[in-house]
PDB file of C-alpha atoms in Angstrom:
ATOM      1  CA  UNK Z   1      92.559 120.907 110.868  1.00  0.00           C
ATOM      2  CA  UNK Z   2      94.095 121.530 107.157  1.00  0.00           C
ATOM      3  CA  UNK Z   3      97.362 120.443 107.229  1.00  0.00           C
ATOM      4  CA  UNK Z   4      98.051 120.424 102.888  1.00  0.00           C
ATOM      5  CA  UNK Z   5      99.877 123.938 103.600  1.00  0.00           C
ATOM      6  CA  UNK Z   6     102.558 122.576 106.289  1.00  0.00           C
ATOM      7  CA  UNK Z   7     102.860 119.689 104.071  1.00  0.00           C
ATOM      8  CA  UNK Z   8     103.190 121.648 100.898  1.00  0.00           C
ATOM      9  CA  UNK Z   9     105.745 124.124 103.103  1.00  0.00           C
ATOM     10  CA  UNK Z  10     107.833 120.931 104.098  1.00  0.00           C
ATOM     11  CA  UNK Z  11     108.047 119.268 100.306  1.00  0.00           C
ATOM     12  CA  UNK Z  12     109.602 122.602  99.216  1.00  0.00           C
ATOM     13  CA  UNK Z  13     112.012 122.758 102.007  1.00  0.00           C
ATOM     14  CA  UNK Z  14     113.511 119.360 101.322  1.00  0.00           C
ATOM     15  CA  UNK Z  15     113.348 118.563  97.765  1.00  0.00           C
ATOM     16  CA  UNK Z  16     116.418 116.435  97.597  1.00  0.00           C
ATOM     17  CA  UNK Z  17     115.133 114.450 100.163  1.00  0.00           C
ATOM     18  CA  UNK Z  18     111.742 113.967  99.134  1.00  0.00           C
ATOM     19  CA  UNK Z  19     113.298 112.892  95.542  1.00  0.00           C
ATOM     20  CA  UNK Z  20     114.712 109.860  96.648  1.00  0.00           C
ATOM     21  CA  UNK Z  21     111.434 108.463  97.636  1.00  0.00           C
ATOM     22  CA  UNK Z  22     109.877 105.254  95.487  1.00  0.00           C
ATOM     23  CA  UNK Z  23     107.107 106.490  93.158  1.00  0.00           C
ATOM     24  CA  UNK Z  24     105.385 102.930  92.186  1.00  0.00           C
ATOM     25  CA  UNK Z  25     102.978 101.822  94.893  1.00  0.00           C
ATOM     26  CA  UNK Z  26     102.671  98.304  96.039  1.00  0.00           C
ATOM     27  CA  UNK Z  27      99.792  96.441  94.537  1.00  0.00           C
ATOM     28  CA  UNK Z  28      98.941  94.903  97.869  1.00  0.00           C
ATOM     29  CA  UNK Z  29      98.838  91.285  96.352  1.00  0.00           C
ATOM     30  CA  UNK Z  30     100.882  89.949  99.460  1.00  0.00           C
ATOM     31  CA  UNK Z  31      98.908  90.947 102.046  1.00  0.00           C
ATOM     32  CA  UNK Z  32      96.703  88.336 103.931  1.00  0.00           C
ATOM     33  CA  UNK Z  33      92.922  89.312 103.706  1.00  0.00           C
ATOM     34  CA  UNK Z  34      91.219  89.732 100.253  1.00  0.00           C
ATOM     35  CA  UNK Z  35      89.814  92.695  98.578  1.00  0.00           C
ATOM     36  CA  UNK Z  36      87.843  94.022  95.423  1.00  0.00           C
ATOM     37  CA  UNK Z  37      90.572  96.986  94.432  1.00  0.00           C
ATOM     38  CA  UNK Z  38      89.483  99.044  91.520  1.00  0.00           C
ATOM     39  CA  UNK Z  39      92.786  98.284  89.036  1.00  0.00           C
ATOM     40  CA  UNK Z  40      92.956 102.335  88.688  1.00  0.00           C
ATOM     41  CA  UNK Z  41      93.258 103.225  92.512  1.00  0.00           C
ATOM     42  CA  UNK Z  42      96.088 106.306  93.254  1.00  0.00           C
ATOM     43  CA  UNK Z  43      98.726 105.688  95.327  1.00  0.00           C
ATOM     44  CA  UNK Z  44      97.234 107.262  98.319  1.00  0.00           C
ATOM     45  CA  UNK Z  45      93.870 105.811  97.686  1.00  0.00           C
ATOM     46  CA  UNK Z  46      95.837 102.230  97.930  1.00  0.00           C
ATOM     47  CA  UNK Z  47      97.399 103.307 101.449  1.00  0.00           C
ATOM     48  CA  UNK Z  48      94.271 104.123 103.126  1.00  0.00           C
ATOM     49  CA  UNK Z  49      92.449 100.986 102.039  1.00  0.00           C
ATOM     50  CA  UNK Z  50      95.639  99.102 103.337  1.00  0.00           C
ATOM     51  CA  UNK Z  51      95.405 101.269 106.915  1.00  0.00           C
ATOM     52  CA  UNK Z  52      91.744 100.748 107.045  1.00  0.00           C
ATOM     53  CA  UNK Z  53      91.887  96.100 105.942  1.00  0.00           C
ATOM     54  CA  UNK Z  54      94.690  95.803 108.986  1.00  0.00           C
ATOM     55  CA  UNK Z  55      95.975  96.696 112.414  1.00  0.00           C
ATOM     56  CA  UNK Z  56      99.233  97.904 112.728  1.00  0.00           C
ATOM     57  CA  UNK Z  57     102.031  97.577 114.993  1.00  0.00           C
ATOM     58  CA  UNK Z  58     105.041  99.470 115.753  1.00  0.00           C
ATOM     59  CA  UNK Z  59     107.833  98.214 118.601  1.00  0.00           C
ATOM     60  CA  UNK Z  60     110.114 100.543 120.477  1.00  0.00           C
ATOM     61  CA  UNK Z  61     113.676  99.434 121.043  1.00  0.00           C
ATOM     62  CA  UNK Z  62     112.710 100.304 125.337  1.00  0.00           C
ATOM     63  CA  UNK Z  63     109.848  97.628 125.183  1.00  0.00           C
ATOM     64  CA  UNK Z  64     107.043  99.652 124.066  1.00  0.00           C
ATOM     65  CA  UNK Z  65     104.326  98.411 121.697  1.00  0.00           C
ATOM     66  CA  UNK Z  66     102.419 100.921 119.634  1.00  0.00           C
ATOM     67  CA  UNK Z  67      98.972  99.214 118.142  1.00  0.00           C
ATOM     68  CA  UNK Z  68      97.296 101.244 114.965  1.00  0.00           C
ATOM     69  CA  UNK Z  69      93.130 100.844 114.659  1.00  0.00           C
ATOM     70  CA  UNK Z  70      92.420 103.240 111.801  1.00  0.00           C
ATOM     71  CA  UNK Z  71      88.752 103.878 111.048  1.00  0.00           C
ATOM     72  CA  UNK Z  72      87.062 105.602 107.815  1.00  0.00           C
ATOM     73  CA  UNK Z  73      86.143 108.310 109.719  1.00  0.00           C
ATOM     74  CA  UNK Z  74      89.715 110.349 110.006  1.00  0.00           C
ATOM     75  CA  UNK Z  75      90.230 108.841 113.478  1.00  0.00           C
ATOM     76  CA  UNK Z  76      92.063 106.323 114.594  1.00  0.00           C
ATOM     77  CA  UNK Z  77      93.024 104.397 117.637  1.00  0.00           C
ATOM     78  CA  UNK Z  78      96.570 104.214 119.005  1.00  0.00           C
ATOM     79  CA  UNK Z  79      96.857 101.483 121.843  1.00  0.00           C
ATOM     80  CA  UNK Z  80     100.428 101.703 123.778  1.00  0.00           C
ATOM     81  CA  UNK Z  81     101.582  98.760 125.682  1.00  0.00           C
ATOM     82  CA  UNK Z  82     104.476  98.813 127.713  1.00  0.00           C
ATOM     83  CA  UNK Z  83     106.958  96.115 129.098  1.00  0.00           C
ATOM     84  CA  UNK Z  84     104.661  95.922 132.346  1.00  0.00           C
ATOM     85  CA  UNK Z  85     101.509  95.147 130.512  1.00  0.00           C
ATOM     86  CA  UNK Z  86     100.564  98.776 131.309  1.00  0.00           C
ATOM     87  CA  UNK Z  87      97.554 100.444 128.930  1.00  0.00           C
ATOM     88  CA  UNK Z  88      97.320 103.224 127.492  1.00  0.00           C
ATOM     89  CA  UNK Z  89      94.829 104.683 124.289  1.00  0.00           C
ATOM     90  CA  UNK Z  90      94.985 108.132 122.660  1.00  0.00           C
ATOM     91  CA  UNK Z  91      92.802 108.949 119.858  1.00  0.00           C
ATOM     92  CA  UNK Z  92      94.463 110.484 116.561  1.00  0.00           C
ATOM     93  CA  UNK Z  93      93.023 112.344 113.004  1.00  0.00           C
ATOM     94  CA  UNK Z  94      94.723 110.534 110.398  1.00  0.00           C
ATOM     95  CA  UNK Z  95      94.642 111.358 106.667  1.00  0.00           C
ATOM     96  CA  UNK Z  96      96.792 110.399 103.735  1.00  0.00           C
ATOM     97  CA  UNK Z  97      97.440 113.316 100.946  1.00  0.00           C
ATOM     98  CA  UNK Z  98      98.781 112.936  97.358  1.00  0.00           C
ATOM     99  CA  UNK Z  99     102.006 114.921  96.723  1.00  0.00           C
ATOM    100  CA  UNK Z 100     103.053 114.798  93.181  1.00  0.00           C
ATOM    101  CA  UNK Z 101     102.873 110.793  93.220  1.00  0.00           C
ATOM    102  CA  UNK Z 102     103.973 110.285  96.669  1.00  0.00           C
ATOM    103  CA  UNK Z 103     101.338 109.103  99.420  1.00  0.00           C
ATOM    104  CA  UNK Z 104     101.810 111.040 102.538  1.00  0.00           C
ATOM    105  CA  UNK Z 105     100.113 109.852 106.474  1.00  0.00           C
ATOM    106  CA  UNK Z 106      99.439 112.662 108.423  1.00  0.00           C
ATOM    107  CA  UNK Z 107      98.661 111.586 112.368  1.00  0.00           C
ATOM    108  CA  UNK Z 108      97.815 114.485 114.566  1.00  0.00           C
ATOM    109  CA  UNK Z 109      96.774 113.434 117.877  1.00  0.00           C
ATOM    110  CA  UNK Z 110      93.407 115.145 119.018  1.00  0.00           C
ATOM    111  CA  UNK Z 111      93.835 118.987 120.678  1.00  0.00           C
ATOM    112  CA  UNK Z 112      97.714 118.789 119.957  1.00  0.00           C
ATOM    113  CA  UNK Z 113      98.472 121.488 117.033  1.00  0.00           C
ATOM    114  CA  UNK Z 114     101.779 120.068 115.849  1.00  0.00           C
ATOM    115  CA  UNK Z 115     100.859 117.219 112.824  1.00  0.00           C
ATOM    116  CA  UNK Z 116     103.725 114.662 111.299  1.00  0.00           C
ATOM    117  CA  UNK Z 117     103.548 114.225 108.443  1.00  0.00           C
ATOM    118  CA  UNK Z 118     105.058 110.910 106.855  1.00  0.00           C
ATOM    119  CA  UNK Z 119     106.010 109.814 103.396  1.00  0.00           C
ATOM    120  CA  UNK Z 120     104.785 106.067 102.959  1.00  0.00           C
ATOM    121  CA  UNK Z 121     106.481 103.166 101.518  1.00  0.00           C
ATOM    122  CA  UNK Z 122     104.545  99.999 101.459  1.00  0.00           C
ATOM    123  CA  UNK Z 123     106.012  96.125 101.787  1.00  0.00           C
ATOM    124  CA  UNK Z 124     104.457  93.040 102.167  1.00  0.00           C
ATOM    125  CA  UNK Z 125     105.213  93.140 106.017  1.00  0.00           C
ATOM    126  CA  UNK Z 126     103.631  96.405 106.250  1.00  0.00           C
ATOM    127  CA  UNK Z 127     104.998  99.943 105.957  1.00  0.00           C
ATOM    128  CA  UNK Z 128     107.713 102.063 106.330  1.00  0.00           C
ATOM    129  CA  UNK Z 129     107.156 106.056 107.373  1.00  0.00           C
ATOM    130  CA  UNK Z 130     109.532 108.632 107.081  1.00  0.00           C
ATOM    131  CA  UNK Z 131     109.266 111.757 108.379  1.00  0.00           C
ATOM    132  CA  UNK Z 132     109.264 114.758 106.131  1.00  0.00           C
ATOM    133  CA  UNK Z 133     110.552 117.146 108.718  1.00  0.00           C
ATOM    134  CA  UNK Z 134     113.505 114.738 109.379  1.00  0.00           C
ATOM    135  CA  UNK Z 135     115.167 111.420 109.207  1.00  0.00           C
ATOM    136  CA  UNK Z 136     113.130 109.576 111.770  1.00  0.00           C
ATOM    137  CA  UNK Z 137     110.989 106.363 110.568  1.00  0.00           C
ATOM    138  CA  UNK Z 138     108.504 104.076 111.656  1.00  0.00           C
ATOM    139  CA  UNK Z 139     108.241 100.357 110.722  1.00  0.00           C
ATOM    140  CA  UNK Z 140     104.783  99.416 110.852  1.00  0.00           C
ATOM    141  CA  UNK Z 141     104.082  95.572 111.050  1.00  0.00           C
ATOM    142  CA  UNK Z 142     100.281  94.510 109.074  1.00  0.00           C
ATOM    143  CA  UNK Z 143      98.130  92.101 111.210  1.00  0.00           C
ATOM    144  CA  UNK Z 144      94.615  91.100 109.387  1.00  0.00           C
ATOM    145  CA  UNK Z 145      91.717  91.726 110.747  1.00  0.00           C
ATOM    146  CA  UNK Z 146      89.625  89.462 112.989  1.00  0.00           C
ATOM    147  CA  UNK Z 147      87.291  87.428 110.773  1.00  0.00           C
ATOM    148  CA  UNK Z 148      83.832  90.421 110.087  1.00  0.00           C
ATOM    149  CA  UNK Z 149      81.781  86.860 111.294  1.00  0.00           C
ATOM    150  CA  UNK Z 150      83.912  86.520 114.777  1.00  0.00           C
ATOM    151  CA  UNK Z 151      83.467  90.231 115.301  1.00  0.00           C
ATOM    152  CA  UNK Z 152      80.039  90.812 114.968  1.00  0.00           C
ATOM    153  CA  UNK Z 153      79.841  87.770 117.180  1.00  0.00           C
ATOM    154  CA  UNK Z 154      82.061  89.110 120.374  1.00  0.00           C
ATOM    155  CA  UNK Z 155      80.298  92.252 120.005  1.00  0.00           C
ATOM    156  CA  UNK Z 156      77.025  90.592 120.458  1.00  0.00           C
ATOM    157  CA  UNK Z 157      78.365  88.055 123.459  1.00  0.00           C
ATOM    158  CA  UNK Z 158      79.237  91.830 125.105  1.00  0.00           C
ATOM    159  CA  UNK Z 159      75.814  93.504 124.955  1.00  0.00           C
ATOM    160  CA  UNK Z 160      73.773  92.796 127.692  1.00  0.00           C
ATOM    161  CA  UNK Z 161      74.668  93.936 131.789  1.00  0.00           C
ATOM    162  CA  UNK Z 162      77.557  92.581 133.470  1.00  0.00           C
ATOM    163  CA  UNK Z 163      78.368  92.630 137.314  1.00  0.00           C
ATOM    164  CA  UNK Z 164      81.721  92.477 138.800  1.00  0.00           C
ATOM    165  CA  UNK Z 165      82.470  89.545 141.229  1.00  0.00           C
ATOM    166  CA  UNK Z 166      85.732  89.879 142.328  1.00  0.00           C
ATOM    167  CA  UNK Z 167      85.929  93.537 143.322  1.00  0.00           C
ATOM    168  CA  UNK Z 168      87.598  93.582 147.126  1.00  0.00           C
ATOM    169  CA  UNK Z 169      85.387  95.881 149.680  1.00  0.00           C
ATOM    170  CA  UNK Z 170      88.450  96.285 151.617  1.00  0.00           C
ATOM    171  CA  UNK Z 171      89.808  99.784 151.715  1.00  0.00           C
ATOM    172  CA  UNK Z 172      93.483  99.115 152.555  1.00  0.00           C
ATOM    173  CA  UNK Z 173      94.522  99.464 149.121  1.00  0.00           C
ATOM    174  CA  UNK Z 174      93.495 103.509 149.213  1.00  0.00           C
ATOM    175  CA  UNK Z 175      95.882 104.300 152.350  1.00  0.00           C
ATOM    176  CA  UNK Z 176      92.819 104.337 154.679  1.00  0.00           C
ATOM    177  CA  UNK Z 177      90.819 102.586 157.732  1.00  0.00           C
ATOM    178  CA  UNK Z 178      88.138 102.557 156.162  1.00  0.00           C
ATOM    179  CA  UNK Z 179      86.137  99.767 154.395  1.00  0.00           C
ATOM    180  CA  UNK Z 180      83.976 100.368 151.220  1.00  0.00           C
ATOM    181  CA  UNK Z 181      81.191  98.392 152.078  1.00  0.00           C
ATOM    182  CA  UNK Z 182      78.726  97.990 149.346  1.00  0.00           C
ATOM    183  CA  UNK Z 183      81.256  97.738 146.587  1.00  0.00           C
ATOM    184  CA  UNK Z 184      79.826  97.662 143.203  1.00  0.00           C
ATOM    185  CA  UNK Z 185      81.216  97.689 139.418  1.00  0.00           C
ATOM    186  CA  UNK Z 186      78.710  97.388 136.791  1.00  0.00           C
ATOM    187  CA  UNK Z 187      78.803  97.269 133.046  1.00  0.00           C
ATOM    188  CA  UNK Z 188      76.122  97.653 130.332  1.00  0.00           C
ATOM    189  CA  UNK Z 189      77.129  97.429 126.584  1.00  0.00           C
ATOM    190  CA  UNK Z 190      74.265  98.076 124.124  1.00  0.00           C
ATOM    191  CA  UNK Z 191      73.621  97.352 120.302  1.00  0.00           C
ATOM    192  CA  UNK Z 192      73.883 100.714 119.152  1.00  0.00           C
ATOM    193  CA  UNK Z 193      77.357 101.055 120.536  1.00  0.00           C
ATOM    194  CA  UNK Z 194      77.142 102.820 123.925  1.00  0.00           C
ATOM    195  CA  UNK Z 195      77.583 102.189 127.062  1.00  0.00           C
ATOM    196  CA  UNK Z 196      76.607 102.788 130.796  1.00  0.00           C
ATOM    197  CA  UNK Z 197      79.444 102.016 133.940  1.00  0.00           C
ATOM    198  CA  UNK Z 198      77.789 102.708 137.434  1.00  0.00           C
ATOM    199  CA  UNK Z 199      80.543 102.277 140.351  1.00  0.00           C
ATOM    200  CA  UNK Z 200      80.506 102.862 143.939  1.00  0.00           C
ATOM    201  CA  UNK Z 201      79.727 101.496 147.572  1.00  0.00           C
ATOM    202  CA  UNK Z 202      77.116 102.263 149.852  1.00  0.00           C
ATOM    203  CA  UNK Z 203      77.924 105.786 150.617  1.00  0.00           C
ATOM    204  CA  UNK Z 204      78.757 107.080 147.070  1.00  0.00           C
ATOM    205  CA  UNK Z 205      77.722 105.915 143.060  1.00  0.00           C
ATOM    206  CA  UNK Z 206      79.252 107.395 140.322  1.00  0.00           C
ATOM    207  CA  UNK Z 207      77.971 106.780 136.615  1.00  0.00           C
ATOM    208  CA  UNK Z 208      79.379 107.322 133.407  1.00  0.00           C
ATOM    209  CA  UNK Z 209      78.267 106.762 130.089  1.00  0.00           C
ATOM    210  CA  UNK Z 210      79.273 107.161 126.209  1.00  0.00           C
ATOM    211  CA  UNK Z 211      80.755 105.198 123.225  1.00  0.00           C
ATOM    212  CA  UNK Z 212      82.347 101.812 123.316  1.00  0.00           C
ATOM    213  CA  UNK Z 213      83.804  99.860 120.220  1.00  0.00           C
ATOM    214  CA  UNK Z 214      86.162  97.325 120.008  1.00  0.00           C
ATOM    215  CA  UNK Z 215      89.668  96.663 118.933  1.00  0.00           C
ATOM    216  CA  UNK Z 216      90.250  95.429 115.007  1.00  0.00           C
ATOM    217  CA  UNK Z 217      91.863  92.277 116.580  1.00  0.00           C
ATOM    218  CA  UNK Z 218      88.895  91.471 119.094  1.00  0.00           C
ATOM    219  CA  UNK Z 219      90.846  91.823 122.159  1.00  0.00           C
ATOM    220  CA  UNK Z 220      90.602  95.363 123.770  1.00  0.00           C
ATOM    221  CA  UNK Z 221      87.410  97.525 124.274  1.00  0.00           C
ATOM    222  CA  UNK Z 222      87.616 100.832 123.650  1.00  0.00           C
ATOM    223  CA  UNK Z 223      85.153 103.783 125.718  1.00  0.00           C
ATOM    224  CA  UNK Z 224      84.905 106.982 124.579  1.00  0.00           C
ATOM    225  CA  UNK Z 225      82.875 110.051 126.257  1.00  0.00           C
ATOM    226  CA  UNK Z 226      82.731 112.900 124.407  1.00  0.00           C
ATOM    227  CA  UNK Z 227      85.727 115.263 125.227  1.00  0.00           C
ATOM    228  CA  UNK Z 228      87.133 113.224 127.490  1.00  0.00           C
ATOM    229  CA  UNK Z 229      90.450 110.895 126.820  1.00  0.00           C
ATOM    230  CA  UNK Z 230      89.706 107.425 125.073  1.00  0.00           C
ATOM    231  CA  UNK Z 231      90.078 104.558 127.710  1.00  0.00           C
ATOM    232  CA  UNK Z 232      90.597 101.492 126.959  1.00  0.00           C
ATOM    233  CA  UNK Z 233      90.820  97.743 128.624  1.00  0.00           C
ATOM    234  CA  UNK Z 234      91.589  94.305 127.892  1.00  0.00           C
ATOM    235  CA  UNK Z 235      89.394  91.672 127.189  1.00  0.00           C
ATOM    236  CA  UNK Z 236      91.644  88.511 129.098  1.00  0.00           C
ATOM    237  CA  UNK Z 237      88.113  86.136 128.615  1.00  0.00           C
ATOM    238  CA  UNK Z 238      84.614  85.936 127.172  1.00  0.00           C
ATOM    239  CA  UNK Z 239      82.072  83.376 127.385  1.00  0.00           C
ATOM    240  CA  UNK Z 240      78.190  83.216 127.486  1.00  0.00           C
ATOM    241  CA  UNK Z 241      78.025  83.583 131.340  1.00  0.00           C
ATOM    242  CA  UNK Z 242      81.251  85.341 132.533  1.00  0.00           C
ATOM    243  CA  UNK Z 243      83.932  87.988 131.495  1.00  0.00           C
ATOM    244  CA  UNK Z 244      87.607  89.378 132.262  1.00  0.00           C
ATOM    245  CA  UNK Z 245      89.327  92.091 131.637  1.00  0.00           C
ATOM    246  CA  UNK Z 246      92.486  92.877 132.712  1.00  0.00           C
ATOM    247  CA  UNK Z 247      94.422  96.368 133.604  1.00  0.00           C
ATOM    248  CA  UNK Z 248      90.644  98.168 133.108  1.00  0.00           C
ATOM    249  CA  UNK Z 249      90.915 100.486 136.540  1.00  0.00           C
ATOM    250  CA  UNK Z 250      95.057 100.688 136.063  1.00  0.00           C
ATOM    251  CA  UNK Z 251      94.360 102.261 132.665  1.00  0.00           C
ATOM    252  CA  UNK Z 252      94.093 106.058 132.523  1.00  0.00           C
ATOM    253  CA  UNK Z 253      91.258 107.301 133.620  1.00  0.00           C
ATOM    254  CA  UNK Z 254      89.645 103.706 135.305  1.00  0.00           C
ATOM    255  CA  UNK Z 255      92.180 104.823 137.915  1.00  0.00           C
ATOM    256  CA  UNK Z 256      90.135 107.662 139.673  1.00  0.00           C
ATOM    257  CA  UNK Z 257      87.256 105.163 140.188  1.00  0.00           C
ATOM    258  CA  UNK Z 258      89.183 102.906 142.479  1.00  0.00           C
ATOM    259  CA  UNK Z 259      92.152 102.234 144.036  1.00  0.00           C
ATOM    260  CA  UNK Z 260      93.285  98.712 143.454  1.00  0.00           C
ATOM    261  CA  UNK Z 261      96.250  96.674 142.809  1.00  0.00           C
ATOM    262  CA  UNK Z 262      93.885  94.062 140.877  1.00  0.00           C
ATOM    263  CA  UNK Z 263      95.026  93.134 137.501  1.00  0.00           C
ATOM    264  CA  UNK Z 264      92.018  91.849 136.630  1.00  0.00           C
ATOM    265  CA  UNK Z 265      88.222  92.029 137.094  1.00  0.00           C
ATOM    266  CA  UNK Z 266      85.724  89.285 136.880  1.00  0.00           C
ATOM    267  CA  UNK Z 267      81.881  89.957 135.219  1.00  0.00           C
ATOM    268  CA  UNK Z 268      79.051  87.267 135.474  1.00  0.00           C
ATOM    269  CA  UNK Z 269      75.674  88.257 133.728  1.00  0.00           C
TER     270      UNK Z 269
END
């Protein structure tokens, strides 16, 4: 969706505003990973290499943690974590615009119409946004990257099948007398970046497949089915034989597969 219009529409309503904003974009020199910059980048074209070299964090004064994954595609990840460890991921369209100098972030999360657009002031700790439409700002904290090496490595250690071990057959946990013999949760990350789950007991399988990526820090997995709402769940351990991950079926979405109070599921090869 174009959004230059509503921008353009907002800039003219608040001109005094929008004045006060710092014109000379930060250099990036303090930030922690190391990059080839062209010395003539723009001001916006230095903000979206900046979103796309980090993951960004944003903290809510109730508790809630807000994690940024941008990606070059005009997409990007938002993981929110809340004082309970609870999960939740909602894919966004993200793209920064040049407005007379001034870098503005657009994030407009997927089949909502209403778009925010942001003016963006850069620091070494990360960025400040301020809305156009308004007074309200974000502080956005930069974490690097995990190491391109250790990444391409835990995405390897994933691929393959994995089995779940500790998954109770018990039925209690769903209000009913009823066990779920037969049990089963089964995962199979390939190379090219999908993914197969298969889940069910005796009586009933359900399958799903689609998309799976991970997190620029390493430590959540992200699955994606086309249309659908992005899941996401937490990768608590990894080694060559065995795998947790923690609040996967209390996550949006895992939730309708089983009903569990387990905060965390065990994988063996």
């Amino acid at each position: 969706m174009k959004t230059s219009a509503f921008i353009a529409f907002l800039l003219a309503a608040y001109p005094v505003f929008c004045s006060n904003y710092a014109t000379t974009p930060e250099t990036l020199d303090c930030r922690k990973y190391v990059a080839q910059f062209a010395p003539d980048l723009s001001a916006t074209q230095l903000v979206e290499q900046d979103l796309l070299h980090g993951f960004w964090t944003q903290e809510t004064p109730d508790g809630i943690v807000y994690k940024f994954h941008f990606y070059e595609n005009g997409t990007a990840n938002r993981l929110q974590q809340d004082a309970s460890d609870n999960l939740k991921a909602t894919q966004l369209n993200w793209q920064v615009e040049n407005w007379n100098g001034k870098p503005v972030l657009t994030l407009q999360e997927q089949g909502v119409f209403m778009v925010n657009p942001m003016q963006v002031e850069q620091t070494c700790d990360g960025m400040v946004l301020t809305s156009l439409a308004g007074s309200n700002r974000l502080v956005l904290s930069y974490s690097p990257l995990l190491d391109h090496a250790e990444m391409e490595s835990l995405k390897a250690s994933l691929e393959g099948d994995w089995t779940n071990v500790s998954w109770s057959e018990s039925g209690n946990q769903c209000n009913n007398l009823e066990d779920q013999a037969g049990s089963f949760l089964n995962f199979r990350f390939n190379a090219n970046g999908t993914y197969i789950m298969a889940c069910g007991n005796d009586r009933l399988k359900m399958e799903e497949s689609g998309t799976w990526d991970l997190s620029k820090d390493g430590r959540f997995i992200f699955f994606q089915q086309a249309g659908l709402p992005l899941k996401v769940a937490k990768i608590a351990g990894i080694d060559e034989h065995g795998m947790v991950l923690e609040h996967s079926m209390n996550a949006p979405g895992f939730s309708d597969f089983f009903c569990s109070d387990l905060k965390s599921f065990t994988f063996i090869r």
